[in-house]
C-alpha cells in the first residue's frame, strides 16, 4: 500500500484536478470543522487511505497528492456539528460524493445506512446514525477529460432556423433494431440514429437529464427506476447508465458525431434541487458537506424550502453554490462541447433570498454576463410550485421559454373546443402577449404539442383519460386535464375510418406546430406514431412504455413531418425574429399580417369572440422593420379549418403573381400545384398552406 503524502495544493479549481504529476483536491464547506479525503482501491471496494485536507482558504478545503493518476477512486467525509435545529447535518460516518466529480462508478444502493439519522427513531431526523455508508455508495473517479476533438465545430444554428427534438437517451435508442450499445450515448451516435435525425430535419436534440441522477428509493422498492432523470446526484458527471464502457469520452464522441451531422446538443439540466430530498432524505453529498449553505432552509432551519416539489431547493443565493452551477454549465460547454441548456423549473433559479421571482436575480445576471454561456442556447421551463411560480414570458433575454399555453391552445382548437380562434391566432404569431417586450424576439416562445411530461401525440388523439396504473400510484399521478380527445374509442382500435381521422388530426397538429412563429420542439417518437398506452407520466417506466417503438413505425407520418420541417426551413416567413402586428412595411407599404374570413373579407371584432367559429385564415409577410436583404419571398396564406368543409376565397394576387398550394393535410401526398381559381374547397378538419409566387407561364 502506497503511503501517500498530501501537501497544501491550491483552492482553485474546485474538484479533483490531474495536472500530469498528481491530483489537486478542493471542496467547499463553510461550517465543517474537518474534511477528509478517502482513497479506494481501483475496484472501489476497499478504503485504503483517509487523509484530512490540510489547508483551508476561505471556505475551500484543499490538498495535493503527487503521483495520483486518473482512475483513482475517491470520496469525502466531513466533520462538523450534527445540529438539525440549526441547519447542520454533518455526519463523518457518511461517505460523500464530490459535487465536482467528473465521473461516478455507479449509483447508491439503498440501505438505511445512507441516512444521516437513525431510521425509525422518535423525531428521527434529530438523531444521528453511526453506520458507515461507504459500502452502499458509488465512488468518485479522478478524470482527465481531455478529448481529441479534431475539427469539431458547433453548428451554431440560428435560433430562427432551429427545430428542437426532445429525447431520452435510452428511451430513443433502446428499441432501435439496428444500433449497437442500445440505451447509451454510443447508440445515439450510431449511423442509423444520425440518419433518422437528418432525414427528419431537426437541428438540435434536447436530451432529458444526463447528469448523474438517483433512483428514488420508493421506486426501487416497487421494482421501478428513475427513467427521466430529474433527481441530480452530480452536476459534472454523465450518468453511468448511459456509458457503455464507463468512459466519459463516449459522451464527447456522441457530441462530435452529432455536430458532424449538423445537429446541436442541448442538455436538460436540474439546478433547482438535488436528489437528497427533505430532512428525511439520504446524506449523499451536499447535505453532508454543508447543508446550511447548499440548501434554502425555512425560518426553522431544520426544514427545507420546497419550491420544487421534490423536498429541497438549492440555495443559488449563496455565491459558492451559484459558482458550482456556473462552473458546471461552463464545463459542459467548454469540455464536453454542448450547445445549450434547458433549465428545469427555471422559476426557482430566479428566486431571491425571500423567495420572490426576479428576472434580475443573481443566477440570471451571472448567466447574462458570462462570455461562454451567452453564446449557447438557453431555454427556461418558466414555472415551479412556489408562490408566484408561473412566470411565462418573464425571463430576460437571451432566454427562450417553454410555452405551455401553445400546447394547450392548439390541442383545444383541434379537439373542437369553442371560442379558440383568438387564442390560436396568438399562438400562430409567436404569443406576443407573453414575449413581445424587452427586445425579445418571436423565437422566444418554444412551441410544443407534446413533451416528455404528458401524452405523446398519438395518445393525445387516442385517449380521453390518463392510464398511469403501471406507476403504482393508483393512477393519481400525472396531469388530469390533457386537452386530449380519443375521437370515440379509448385507446387503439381496428376501425379504419377512426384511425384515418386520428392520422389527419396528428397531421393537422404537426402542421400547426411547424407553421407557427416561434421555435418548434417535437417529442422523440411522435414522428413515428409512438404511444405510451395512455401513460402521461412515464417518469419511472424504463421499459416498453417509456421506450420509443421503432417496429411498425408510421412511415407516412414520418415522411409528412419531414416535409413540413423542410418547408419551414425553406420559408423565412414562417420563422421570423420580429413579431407580426399588421403593420405597414416601409419597403412596399403593405401590411405584414392579415386575418381573413373564408369569404375573403377581413375578420371583424365579432369574429374573434364567436364561440362557434372553427376556421381561421391568415396571410403572413416578412415583418415590418426586417432589413430589405432578408425579404426573399412575398406572402404565405394558411387555412386552419377545425370545422366542416367550406369554400375559402384566396387573397387577391397582384398581376403576374399566383398562389401555389404546398400543403394540404387532407391530401398529404399532394405535390405543390398552382391554384388558378380565386375560391377553393377546403376539406373538413384540415390545414392548407399557399405561397404567393411569380407566374412564370
XYZ file of C-alpha atoms in Angstrom:
697
model
C 0.000 0.000 0.000
C 1.439 3.347 -1.045
C 1.947 5.871 1.741
C 0.637 8.956 0.000
C 1.848 12.330 1.221
C -0.522 15.260 0.956
C 0.664 18.851 0.591
C -1.195 22.135 0.602
C -2.183 22.270 -3.048
C -4.473 25.114 -4.109
C -8.032 26.265 -3.644
C -8.757 26.575 -7.347
C -10.125 24.862 -9.334
C -12.665 23.016 -7.262
C -12.887 19.262 -7.707
C -10.180 16.678 -8.359
C -7.775 18.046 -10.970
C -4.981 15.997 -12.547
C -2.037 18.155 -13.660
C 0.174 15.445 -15.194
C 2.066 14.664 -12.000
C -0.587 14.392 -9.337
C -4.082 15.410 -8.285
C -5.289 18.531 -6.517
C -8.409 18.145 -4.388
C -10.538 21.160 -3.445
C -14.008 21.178 -1.896
C -16.239 23.891 -0.455
C -17.673 23.910 3.081
C -18.308 26.891 5.345
C -19.330 25.083 8.510
C -17.215 21.897 8.522
C -14.514 21.522 11.178
C -12.605 18.932 9.156
C -12.830 17.455 5.661
C -11.228 14.064 4.986
C -10.277 12.655 1.582
C -10.952 8.919 1.236
C -8.979 6.913 -1.341
C -10.052 3.494 -2.565
C -8.599 0.522 -4.404
C -9.010 0.551 -8.207
C -12.174 -1.544 -7.961
C -13.546 0.938 -5.424
C -14.230 -1.717 -2.802
C -11.664 -1.018 -0.097
C -10.909 2.324 1.520
C -7.105 2.423 1.650
C -6.468 5.918 2.985
C -8.308 8.588 4.911
C -6.398 11.852 4.793
C -7.501 15.185 6.215
C -7.280 18.014 3.699
C -4.516 20.138 5.196
C -5.394 23.652 4.054
C -8.378 25.956 4.087
C -8.533 29.169 2.084
C -11.722 30.951 2.978
C -14.317 28.223 2.720
C -12.405 25.925 0.351
C -10.569 22.929 1.791
C -7.751 21.592 -0.350
C -4.706 19.370 -0.695
C -2.409 17.882 -3.341
C -1.151 14.317 -3.701
C 1.767 13.761 -6.042
C 1.719 10.556 -8.076
C -2.032 10.011 -8.146
C -3.381 9.330 -11.621
C -6.724 9.415 -13.450
C -8.808 6.410 -12.499
C -8.255 6.921 -8.773
C -11.466 6.284 -6.818
C -12.214 8.704 -4.002
C -14.836 10.372 -1.812
C -15.060 12.722 1.166
C -16.134 12.731 4.778
C -16.966 15.984 6.549
C -16.876 16.503 10.306
C -18.896 19.230 11.947
C -21.968 19.791 14.103
C -24.922 17.461 13.772
C -27.483 20.049 14.817
C -30.556 19.856 12.558
C -32.358 22.547 14.541
C -29.546 24.887 13.458
C -29.478 23.597 9.878
C -26.329 21.469 10.274
C -26.335 17.757 9.358
C -22.672 16.734 9.366
C -22.043 13.030 9.907
C -18.446 11.872 9.490
C -19.642 8.272 9.117
C -21.141 9.007 5.729
C -19.090 8.832 2.549
C -19.849 11.873 0.419
C -19.582 12.456 -3.313
C -17.534 15.356 -4.594
C -20.004 17.913 -6.051
C -17.427 18.475 -8.832
C -16.754 14.795 -9.594
C -16.333 14.198 -13.349
C -17.274 10.528 -13.144
C -19.115 8.198 -10.765
C -18.721 4.426 -10.629
C -22.425 3.760 -10.331
C -25.495 4.573 -8.237
C -26.184 4.347 -4.497
C -27.567 1.037 -3.260
C -30.479 1.760 -0.980
C -29.878 0.976 2.686
C -30.755 2.779 5.895
C -27.036 3.476 6.398
C -27.316 6.113 3.657
C -29.360 8.219 6.054
C -27.605 10.641 8.347
C -30.200 9.903 11.012
C -31.450 6.687 12.627
C -34.434 5.431 10.685
C -37.371 4.676 12.987
C -36.135 6.697 15.937
C -38.515 9.217 17.570
C -38.238 12.506 15.644
C -35.844 10.503 13.535
C -34.031 13.273 11.687
C -32.829 14.744 15.004
C -30.938 11.524 15.744
C -27.538 10.610 14.274
C -26.820 7.292 12.582
C -23.311 5.902 13.356
C -23.033 3.403 10.479
C -20.501 3.771 7.679
C -22.342 4.299 4.376
C -19.350 3.592 2.092
C -20.499 0.058 1.303
C -23.629 1.437 -0.342
C -22.159 4.451 -2.088
C -20.629 4.827 -5.552
C -17.134 6.302 -5.826
C -15.965 9.448 -7.493
C -13.253 8.902 -10.092
C -10.396 11.234 -10.967
C -10.700 12.023 -14.668
C -8.602 13.680 -17.326
C -11.429 14.930 -19.567
C -9.205 15.906 -22.499
C -10.505 14.571 -25.813
C -9.247 14.658 -29.382
C -11.961 16.785 -30.928
C -10.345 17.042 -34.348
C -12.257 19.507 -36.496
C -15.334 19.588 -34.271
C -17.256 22.808 -34.721
C -20.547 23.598 -33.038
C -23.224 24.055 -35.710
C -24.312 27.356 -34.109
C -27.673 27.124 -35.869
C -29.507 30.469 -35.587
C -32.472 30.074 -33.297
C -34.755 31.258 -36.089
C -33.723 28.174 -38.070
C -33.838 25.713 -35.169
C -36.042 22.631 -34.902
C -35.662 21.036 -31.450
C -36.197 17.323 -30.801
C -36.662 16.307 -27.147
C -35.460 12.802 -26.327
C -34.402 10.454 -23.564
C -31.089 8.756 -24.437
C -32.302 5.293 -23.515
C -35.919 5.816 -24.480
C -34.984 6.817 -28.015
C -32.383 4.135 -28.711
C -33.208 1.049 -26.619
C -35.684 -0.439 -29.076
C -33.954 0.581 -32.300
C -33.303 -2.654 -34.229
C -30.076 -1.519 -35.887
C -27.998 0.246 -33.230
C -25.216 -1.224 -31.147
C -24.952 -0.451 -27.412
C -28.683 0.401 -27.184
C -29.652 2.816 -24.444
C -26.312 4.652 -24.373
C -24.570 7.700 -25.769
C -22.858 5.441 -28.289
C -26.241 4.307 -29.603
C -27.311 7.903 -30.099
C -24.085 8.482 -32.054
C -24.677 5.494 -34.352
C -25.238 5.793 -38.093
C -28.892 4.639 -38.019
C -29.802 7.262 -35.414
C -27.967 10.055 -37.202
C -29.592 9.107 -40.485
C -33.033 9.249 -38.903
C -32.427 12.650 -37.317
C -31.037 14.057 -40.547
C -33.939 12.698 -42.573
C -36.359 14.297 -40.149
C -34.503 17.589 -40.491
C -34.118 18.534 -36.839
C -31.274 20.889 -35.926
C -30.928 20.207 -32.186
C -31.555 17.269 -29.897
C -32.589 18.188 -26.354
C -31.652 15.355 -24.003
C -33.531 14.660 -20.808
C -31.116 14.822 -17.848
C -27.829 13.031 -18.467
C -26.021 14.384 -15.417
C -25.728 11.586 -12.837
C -29.033 11.046 -11.068
C -30.560 8.913 -8.318
C -33.021 6.051 -8.493
C -35.516 7.075 -5.806
C -35.957 4.571 -3.012
C -39.740 4.392 -3.290
C -39.363 3.498 -6.972
C -36.711 0.847 -6.398
C -38.877 -0.780 -3.741
C -41.681 -1.040 -6.339
C -39.350 -2.555 -8.940
C -39.173 0.703 -10.905
C -36.418 3.241 -11.590
C -35.987 6.936 -12.234
C -36.246 6.911 -16.032
C -36.386 10.633 -16.795
C -33.515 11.691 -14.532
C -34.826 14.731 -12.633
C -33.010 13.854 -9.374
C -29.455 15.059 -9.870
C -26.658 13.359 -7.916
C -23.684 15.041 -9.614
C -23.676 18.144 -11.810
C -20.441 17.351 -13.686
C -20.652 13.584 -14.215
C -22.531 11.825 -17.037
C -24.908 9.244 -15.652
C -23.170 5.836 -15.591
C -26.189 4.068 -17.109
C -25.571 5.844 -20.416
C -21.886 4.887 -20.587
C -21.338 1.540 -22.292
C -17.767 1.165 -21.076
C -17.693 3.702 -18.253
C -15.583 6.228 -20.158
C -16.843 9.830 -20.271
C -15.279 10.156 -23.733
C -18.336 8.274 -25.006
C -20.374 11.411 -24.347
C -17.815 13.551 -26.140
C -17.808 11.115 -29.067
C -21.590 11.420 -29.293
C -21.415 15.209 -29.369
C -18.746 15.179 -32.065
C -20.803 12.801 -34.209
C -23.960 14.865 -33.832
C -22.060 18.042 -34.668
C -20.654 16.431 -37.801
C -24.260 15.687 -38.786
C -25.194 19.339 -38.258
C -27.111 18.667 -35.041
C -26.667 20.616 -31.813
C -26.840 19.040 -28.343
C -28.952 20.727 -25.673
C -28.988 19.328 -22.133
C -31.992 19.382 -19.826
C -30.392 20.367 -16.508
C -31.743 20.365 -12.958
C -30.118 23.056 -10.826
C -33.215 23.839 -8.779
C -32.853 20.908 -6.366
C -30.823 17.751 -5.709
C -31.738 14.126 -5.127
C -31.215 14.339 -1.340
C -34.838 15.345 -0.677
C -36.051 16.857 2.586
C -34.895 16.217 6.164
C -35.907 12.576 5.790
C -33.745 12.019 2.728
C -30.289 10.452 2.385
C -26.919 12.068 3.028
C -25.001 11.561 -0.207
C -23.075 14.769 -0.911
C -24.318 18.330 -0.451
C -26.201 17.760 2.805
C -23.173 16.183 4.445
C -20.710 18.778 3.155
C -22.634 21.867 4.242
C -26.417 21.574 4.472
C -26.939 25.157 5.586
C -25.037 26.587 2.608
C -26.227 24.330 -0.208
C -29.953 24.441 0.564
C -32.589 27.080 1.202
C -33.993 26.464 4.675
C -37.134 27.753 6.333
C -37.180 30.084 9.327
C -36.909 26.852 11.311
C -33.643 25.618 9.718
C -34.493 22.011 10.492
C -36.730 22.116 7.417
C -36.261 22.864 3.734
C -37.976 25.338 1.439
C -39.703 23.213 -1.169
C -40.475 25.414 -4.170
C -39.649 22.469 -6.423
C -41.965 19.791 -5.032
C -39.016 17.431 -4.513
C -38.257 18.181 -0.872
C -35.460 20.731 -1.204
C -34.329 23.789 -3.145
C -30.730 24.657 -3.984
C -29.555 27.930 -2.472
C -28.367 29.873 -5.501
C -28.242 32.978 -3.353
C -25.030 31.606 -1.844
C -22.094 32.660 -4.049
C -20.315 29.299 -3.843
C -23.448 27.345 -4.775
C -24.041 29.725 -7.664
C -20.385 29.259 -8.614
C -20.878 25.482 -8.686
C -23.788 25.878 -11.093
C -21.858 28.275 -13.311
C -18.749 26.063 -13.257
C -20.894 23.090 -14.201
C -22.502 24.904 -17.138
C -19.151 26.102 -18.440
C -17.703 22.592 -18.070
C -20.388 21.103 -20.283
C -19.837 23.806 -22.902
C -16.036 24.083 -22.874
C -15.035 20.497 -22.108
C -17.996 18.482 -23.384
C -18.903 20.860 -26.261
C -22.660 21.023 -25.709
C -24.643 23.759 -27.435
C -27.205 24.807 -24.878
C -29.330 24.054 -21.841
C -32.970 23.695 -20.911
C -33.385 24.647 -17.241
C -35.875 22.545 -15.312
C -38.169 24.615 -13.045
C -36.236 27.719 -14.010
C -38.508 29.968 -11.958
C -36.781 28.506 -8.897
C -33.411 29.711 -10.160
C -34.758 33.258 -10.208
C -35.929 33.361 -6.613
C -34.315 35.888 -4.311
C -33.499 35.356 -0.624
C -37.100 35.917 0.462
C -38.455 33.691 -2.269
C -39.831 36.142 -4.809
C -39.039 35.694 -8.507
C -36.983 38.340 -10.270
C -35.688 38.473 -13.827
C -32.594 40.183 -12.413
C -31.846 37.521 -9.793
C -28.195 36.625 -9.336
C -28.459 33.492 -11.492
C -29.748 35.414 -14.493
C -27.213 38.207 -14.018
C -24.391 35.668 -13.792
C -25.538 33.922 -16.977
C -26.002 37.141 -18.941
C -22.509 38.453 -18.248
C -20.752 35.167 -18.950
C -18.881 35.149 -22.295
C -19.085 31.351 -22.536
C -22.745 30.873 -21.695
C -24.142 33.782 -23.679
C -23.045 32.091 -26.902
C -25.142 28.943 -26.343
C -28.893 28.388 -26.371
C -30.688 28.913 -23.059
C -34.241 27.648 -22.519
C -36.326 28.127 -19.377
C -39.119 25.963 -18.047
C -40.909 29.021 -16.685
C -42.620 27.661 -13.586
C -42.277 25.884 -10.252
C -44.747 25.177 -7.431
C -43.576 28.020 -5.182
C -45.515 31.267 -4.586
C -45.985 33.137 -7.854
C -44.360 30.197 -9.584
C -45.871 30.623 -13.070
C -43.624 33.104 -14.881
C -44.247 32.526 -18.602
C -42.827 35.477 -20.507
C -40.966 36.964 -17.532
C -37.455 35.706 -18.278
C -34.736 38.042 -19.538
C -33.155 37.761 -22.972
C -31.460 35.685 -24.313
C -33.642 33.016 -22.641
C -36.237 31.130 -24.652
C -39.173 29.640 -22.753
C -41.293 26.517 -22.949
C -44.774 27.768 -23.842
C -47.428 25.510 -22.342
C -50.110 27.943 -23.491
C -49.177 26.978 -27.030
C -49.603 23.265 -26.261
C -52.945 23.695 -24.548
C -54.354 26.182 -27.056
C -53.538 24.113 -30.128
C -54.856 20.929 -28.524
C -58.123 22.637 -27.585
C -58.624 24.079 -31.070
C -58.191 20.728 -32.790
C -60.270 18.975 -30.128
C -63.117 21.239 -31.204
C -63.480 23.455 -28.140
C -65.435 26.609 -28.838
C -64.052 30.142 -28.670
C -60.483 29.185 -29.545
C -59.939 31.342 -32.643
C -58.393 34.294 -30.814
C -56.063 32.049 -28.821
C -54.967 30.140 -31.919
C -54.158 33.428 -33.649
C -51.880 34.357 -30.743
C -50.099 31.020 -30.887
C -49.615 31.167 -34.668
C -47.904 34.534 -34.370
C -45.464 33.840 -31.540
C -47.534 34.557 -28.394
C -46.720 38.254 -28.479
C -48.765 38.949 -25.357
C -46.239 36.941 -23.362
C -42.999 37.639 -25.239
C -43.108 40.906 -27.184
C -41.248 43.060 -24.682
C -37.709 43.869 -23.573
C -36.407 43.467 -27.117
C -37.203 39.751 -27.094
C -37.664 38.056 -30.487
C -40.641 35.977 -31.597
C -38.380 32.936 -31.350
C -38.503 33.303 -27.537
C -41.569 31.056 -27.497
C -40.630 27.384 -27.610
C -43.778 25.933 -29.143
C -44.597 22.316 -28.422
C -47.551 19.974 -28.729
C -46.046 17.266 -26.539
C -43.059 16.763 -24.251
C -41.729 14.019 -22.009
C -44.253 15.100 -19.355
C -47.714 14.265 -20.713
C -49.307 12.377 -23.576
C -47.454 11.612 -26.774
C -49.049 12.997 -29.938
C -50.579 9.612 -30.739
C -52.020 9.350 -27.244
C -53.408 12.907 -27.467
C -55.737 11.712 -30.248
C -56.341 8.250 -28.729
C -57.159 8.741 -25.035
C -59.540 10.892 -23.024
C -58.076 9.783 -19.698
C -54.585 9.111 -18.398
C -53.672 5.475 -17.775
C -50.801 5.548 -15.296
C -51.622 2.360 -13.403
C -48.154 0.921 -14.113
C -46.636 3.700 -11.991
C -48.034 2.091 -8.854
C -49.755 5.214 -7.537
C -53.354 4.262 -8.208
C -53.466 6.450 -11.334
C -53.360 9.539 -9.107
C -50.120 10.909 -10.570
C -49.782 12.933 -13.778
C -51.984 15.667 -15.237
C -55.702 15.002 -15.268
C -56.528 17.652 -17.881
C -54.694 16.860 -21.084
C -56.994 18.575 -23.622
C -56.970 15.280 -25.489
C -59.683 13.525 -27.495
C -59.966 9.810 -28.228
C -62.404 10.598 -31.079
C -64.834 7.938 -29.912
C -62.777 4.979 -28.701
C -60.367 4.871 -25.756
C -57.002 3.591 -26.943
C -56.014 1.607 -30.045
C -58.689 0.472 -32.464
C -59.019 -1.533 -35.639
C -61.575 0.909 -37.046
C -60.083 2.076 -40.357
C -62.081 5.306 -40.518
C -61.253 6.239 -36.936
C -57.553 5.580 -37.465
C -57.658 7.748 -40.593
C -59.321 10.545 -38.627
C -56.676 10.267 -35.910
C -53.907 10.377 -38.525
C -55.462 13.503 -40.057
C -55.624 15.226 -36.678
C -51.984 14.387 -35.993
C -51.090 15.910 -39.365
C -53.140 18.990 -38.500
C -51.436 19.428 -35.165
C -47.930 18.869 -36.538
C -48.643 21.285 -39.395
C -49.845 23.882 -36.898
C -46.631 23.494 -34.892
C -44.324 23.843 -37.882
C -46.260 26.718 -39.476
C -46.272 28.847 -36.306
C -43.948 31.702 -35.456
C -41.612 30.780 -32.593
C -39.189 27.917 -32.033
C -40.757 24.487 -32.610
C -39.961 21.490 -30.420
C -41.220 17.980 -31.077
C -41.107 14.912 -28.840
C -38.995 11.978 -29.974
C -41.192 9.256 -31.375
C -44.135 11.464 -32.296
C -42.967 11.383 -35.904
C -43.201 7.576 -35.763
C -46.662 7.358 -34.201
C -45.234 6.284 -30.832
C -47.657 5.593 -27.980
C -47.166 5.166 -24.234
C -50.518 3.363 -23.910
C -52.065 6.418 -22.326
C -49.414 6.868 -19.621
C -48.881 10.615 -19.302
C -46.259 10.429 -16.554
C -43.790 7.752 -17.660
C -41.020 9.060 -15.381
C -40.446 5.615 -13.902
C -41.128 3.439 -16.957
C -37.735 2.261 -18.189
C -39.459 -0.372 -20.309
C -41.697 -0.745 -23.349
C -43.982 2.005 -22.065
C -41.224 4.616 -21.986
C -39.153 3.412 -24.945
C -39.820 4.631 -28.473
C -41.249 1.842 -30.617
C -39.447 1.658 -33.962
C -41.115 -1.504 -35.229
C -44.128 -0.785 -37.470
C -43.391 2.948 -37.372
C -45.838 5.216 -39.194
C -43.683 5.871 -42.263
C -46.312 8.095 -43.886
C -46.409 10.416 -40.892
C -42.618 10.441 -40.669
C -42.398 11.490 -44.327
C -45.095 14.145 -43.859
C -43.354 15.568 -40.777
C -40.007 15.694 -42.593
C -41.728 17.501 -45.456
C -43.151 20.097 -43.049
C -39.722 20.621 -41.488
C -38.166 21.138 -44.906
C -40.914 23.572 -45.878
C -40.375 25.585 -42.696
C -36.649 25.790 -43.313
C -37.279 26.921 -46.897
C -39.677 29.748 -45.966
C -38.300 32.577 -43.791
C -41.823 33.973 -43.334
C -42.558 31.037 -41.006
C -39.604 31.642 -38.690
C -39.203 35.361 -38.187
C -37.444 37.078 -35.314
C -39.718 40.110 -35.429
C -43.310 39.889 -34.314
C -46.098 40.312 -36.855
C -48.518 43.064 -35.848
C -50.450 44.018 -39.000
C -48.104 46.950 -39.551
C -47.213 48.503 -42.866
C -43.775 47.721 -44.229
C -41.555 50.608 -45.319
C -40.298 48.674 -48.316
C -43.676 48.420 -50.063
C -46.362 49.899 -47.827
C -48.070 46.520 -47.471
C -49.045 45.044 -44.130
C -47.178 42.106 -42.627
C -50.220 40.263 -41.235
C -53.818 39.882 -42.412
C -56.643 37.876 -40.851
C -59.301 36.856 -43.365
C -62.772 35.378 -43.181
C -63.358 32.418 -45.511
C -65.329 34.719 -47.831
C -62.247 36.867 -48.413
C -63.259 39.828 -46.245
C -61.234 40.955 -43.212
C -62.161 39.490 -39.851
C -64.146 41.790 -37.579
C -64.347 42.152 -33.807
C -67.293 39.793 -33.559
C -65.444 37.018 -35.358
C -62.748 36.905 -32.697
C -65.251 36.079 -29.962
C -67.660 33.900 -31.950
C -67.966 30.645 -29.958
C -68.886 28.541 -32.992
C -66.226 29.777 -35.423
C -63.907 26.880 -36.242
C -61.757 28.280 -39.064
C -59.089 30.939 -39.273
C -57.312 32.205 -42.401
C -54.077 34.152 -42.136
C -51.811 35.866 -44.642
C -48.246 36.482 -43.472
C -45.446 38.502 -44.992
C -41.993 39.478 -43.744
C -42.443 41.575 -40.600
C -42.284 45.330 -40.628
C -38.794 46.534 -39.783
C -36.998 43.494 -41.196
C -33.990 44.543 -43.308
C -34.687 44.506 -47.028
C -31.986 41.879 -47.665
C -33.965 39.373 -45.600
C -37.178 39.774 -47.616
C -36.810 36.890 -50.011
C -40.434 35.879 -50.512
C -43.762 37.640 -50.850
C -46.529 36.034 -48.825
C -47.939 32.843 -47.355
C -51.648 32.165 -46.890
C -52.753 29.498 -44.421
C -56.114 27.998 -43.563
C -56.670 26.213 -40.247
C -60.064 24.595 -40.509
C -61.282 22.841 -37.392
C -64.838 22.620 -38.688
C -66.717 21.207 -41.685
C -65.672 21.513 -45.321
C -66.083 25.008 -46.726
C -65.205 27.378 -49.556
C -62.325 29.783 -48.994
C -61.570 32.832 -51.117
C -57.858 33.399 -51.550
C -56.442 36.920 -51.153
C -56.258 38.716 -54.488
C -52.960 38.011 -56.218
C -51.272 41.011 -57.886
C -50.831 40.945 -61.655
C -48.115 38.479 -62.600
C -48.447 36.530 -59.340
C -50.216 33.268 -58.465
C -50.973 31.183 -55.383
C -49.346 27.749 -55.206
C -50.693 25.105 -52.822
C -47.837 23.465 -50.888
C -49.543 21.643 -48.003
C -52.983 20.071 -47.646
C -53.217 17.811 -44.608
C -56.276 16.136 -46.118
C -54.096 15.082 -49.065
C -50.661 14.509 -47.501
C -49.130 13.121 -50.708
C -50.168 16.150 -52.770
C -47.300 17.757 -54.662
C -47.127 21.590 -54.900
C -49.574 22.833 -57.501
C -50.767 26.169 -58.914
C -54.212 27.361 -57.897
C -55.814 29.243 -60.797
C -59.146 29.770 -59.039
C -59.757 32.521 -56.518
C -62.086 30.294 -54.462
C -61.064 26.828 -53.289
C -62.762 23.993 -51.449
C -61.083 23.173 -48.134
C -61.777 19.804 -46.564
C -63.171 19.429 -43.065
C -60.606 19.259 -40.264
C -57.610 20.246 -42.368
C -54.744 22.698 -42.815
C -53.623 24.296 -46.053
C -50.636 26.459 -46.943
C -50.327 28.539 -50.120
C -47.337 30.549 -51.296
C -47.608 33.680 -53.456
C -45.240 33.179 -56.388
C -44.437 34.915 -59.632
C -46.318 33.489 -62.599
C -43.589 32.190 -64.881
C -46.000 30.785 -67.511
